GROMACS .gro file of C-alpha atoms in nm:
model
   87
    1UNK     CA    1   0.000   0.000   0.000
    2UNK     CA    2   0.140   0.345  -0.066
    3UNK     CA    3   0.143   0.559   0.225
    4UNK     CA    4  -0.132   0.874   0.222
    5UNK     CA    5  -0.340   0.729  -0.036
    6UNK     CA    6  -0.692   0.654   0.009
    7UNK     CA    7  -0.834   0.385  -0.175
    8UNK     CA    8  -1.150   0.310  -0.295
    9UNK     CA    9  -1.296  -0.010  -0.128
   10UNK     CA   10  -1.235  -0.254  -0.422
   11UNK     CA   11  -0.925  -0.146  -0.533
   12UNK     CA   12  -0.770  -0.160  -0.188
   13UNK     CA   13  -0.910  -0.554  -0.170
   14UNK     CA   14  -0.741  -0.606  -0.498
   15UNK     CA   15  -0.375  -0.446  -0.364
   16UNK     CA   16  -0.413  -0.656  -0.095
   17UNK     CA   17  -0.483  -0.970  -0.281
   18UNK     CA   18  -0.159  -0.916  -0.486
   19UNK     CA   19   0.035  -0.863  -0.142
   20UNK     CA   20  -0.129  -1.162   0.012
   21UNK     CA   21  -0.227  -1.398  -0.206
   22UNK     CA   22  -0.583  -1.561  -0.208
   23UNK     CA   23  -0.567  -1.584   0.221
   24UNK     CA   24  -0.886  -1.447   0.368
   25UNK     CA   25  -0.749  -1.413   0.707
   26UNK     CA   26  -0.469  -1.176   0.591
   27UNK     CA   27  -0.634  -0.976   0.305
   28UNK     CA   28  -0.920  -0.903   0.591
   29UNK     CA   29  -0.695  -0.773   0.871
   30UNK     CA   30  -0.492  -0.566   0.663
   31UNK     CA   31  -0.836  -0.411   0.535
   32UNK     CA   32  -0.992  -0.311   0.862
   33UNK     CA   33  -0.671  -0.213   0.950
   34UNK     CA   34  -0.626   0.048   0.633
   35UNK     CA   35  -0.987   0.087   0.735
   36UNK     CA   36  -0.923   0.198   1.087
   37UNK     CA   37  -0.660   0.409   0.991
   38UNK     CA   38  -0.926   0.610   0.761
   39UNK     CA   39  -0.698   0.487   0.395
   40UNK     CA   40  -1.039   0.314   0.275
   41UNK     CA   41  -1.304   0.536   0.122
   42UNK     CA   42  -1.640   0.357   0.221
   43UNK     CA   43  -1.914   0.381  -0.054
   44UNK     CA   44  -2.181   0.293   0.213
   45UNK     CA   45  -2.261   0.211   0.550
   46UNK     CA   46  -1.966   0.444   0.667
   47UNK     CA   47  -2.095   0.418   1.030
   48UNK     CA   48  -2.300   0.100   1.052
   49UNK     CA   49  -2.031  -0.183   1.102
   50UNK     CA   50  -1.679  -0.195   1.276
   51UNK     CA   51  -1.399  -0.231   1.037
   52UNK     CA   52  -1.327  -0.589   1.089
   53UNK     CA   53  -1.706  -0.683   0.972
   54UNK     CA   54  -1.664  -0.433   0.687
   55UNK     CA   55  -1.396  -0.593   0.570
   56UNK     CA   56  -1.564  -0.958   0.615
   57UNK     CA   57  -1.881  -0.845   0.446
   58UNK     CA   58  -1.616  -0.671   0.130
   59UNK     CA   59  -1.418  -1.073   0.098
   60UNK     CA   60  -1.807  -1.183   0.070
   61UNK     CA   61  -1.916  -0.952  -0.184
   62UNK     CA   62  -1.638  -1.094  -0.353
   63UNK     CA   63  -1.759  -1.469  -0.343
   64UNK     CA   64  -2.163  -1.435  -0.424
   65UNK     CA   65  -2.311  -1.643  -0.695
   66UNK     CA   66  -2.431  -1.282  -0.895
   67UNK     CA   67  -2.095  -1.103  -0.881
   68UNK     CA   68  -1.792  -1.248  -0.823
   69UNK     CA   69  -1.526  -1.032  -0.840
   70UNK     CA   70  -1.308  -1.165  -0.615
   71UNK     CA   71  -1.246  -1.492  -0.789
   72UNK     CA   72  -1.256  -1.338  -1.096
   73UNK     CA   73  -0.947  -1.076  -1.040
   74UNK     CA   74  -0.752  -1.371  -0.857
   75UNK     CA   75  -0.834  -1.620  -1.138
   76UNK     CA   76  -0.692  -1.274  -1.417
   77UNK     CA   77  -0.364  -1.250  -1.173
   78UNK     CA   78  -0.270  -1.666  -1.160
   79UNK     CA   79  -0.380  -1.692  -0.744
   80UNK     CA   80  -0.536  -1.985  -0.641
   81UNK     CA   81  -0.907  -1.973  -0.553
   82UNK     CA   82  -1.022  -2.229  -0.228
   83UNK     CA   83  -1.306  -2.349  -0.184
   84UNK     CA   84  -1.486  -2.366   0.095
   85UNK     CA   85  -1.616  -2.054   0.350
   86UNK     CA   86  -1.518  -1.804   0.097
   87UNK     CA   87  -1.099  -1.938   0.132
   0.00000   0.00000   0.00000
């Protein structure tokens, strides 16, 4: 991540997946964390839910039947996809 930027919400996941690899875990606590820190620009729901749900709910976005994004991008960049609870 590059240091005063703010990224939109999508484009952040995608930076991270690059960093991280297809790892849920990692790719979500780096996001709440660039979340926290106010480096994510939230289309929605900028009050609603804590950053670590945010960033949950953002990795499933990602994953649903109608849009997959997610799997698409890692499938574009040669990272593995799991299966399972959303990797």
């Amino acid at each position: 991540m590059k240091p005063g930027k703010l990224y939109g919400q999508r484009e952040l996941m995608r930076e991270l997946l690059l960093k991280y690899g297809y790892d849920r875990r990692r790719v979500c606590a780096a996001y709440a964390a660039a979340d926290r820190n106010g480096e994510v620009r939230r289309e929605s729901d900028v009050t609603g839910r804590s950053s670590n749900s945010y960033a949950t709910e953002m990795w499933a976005s990602g994953h649903r039947p109608s849009n997959q994004w997610i799997v698409e991008f890692c499938r574009r960049h040669g990272l593995k996809v799991k299966r399972g609870f959303w990797g």
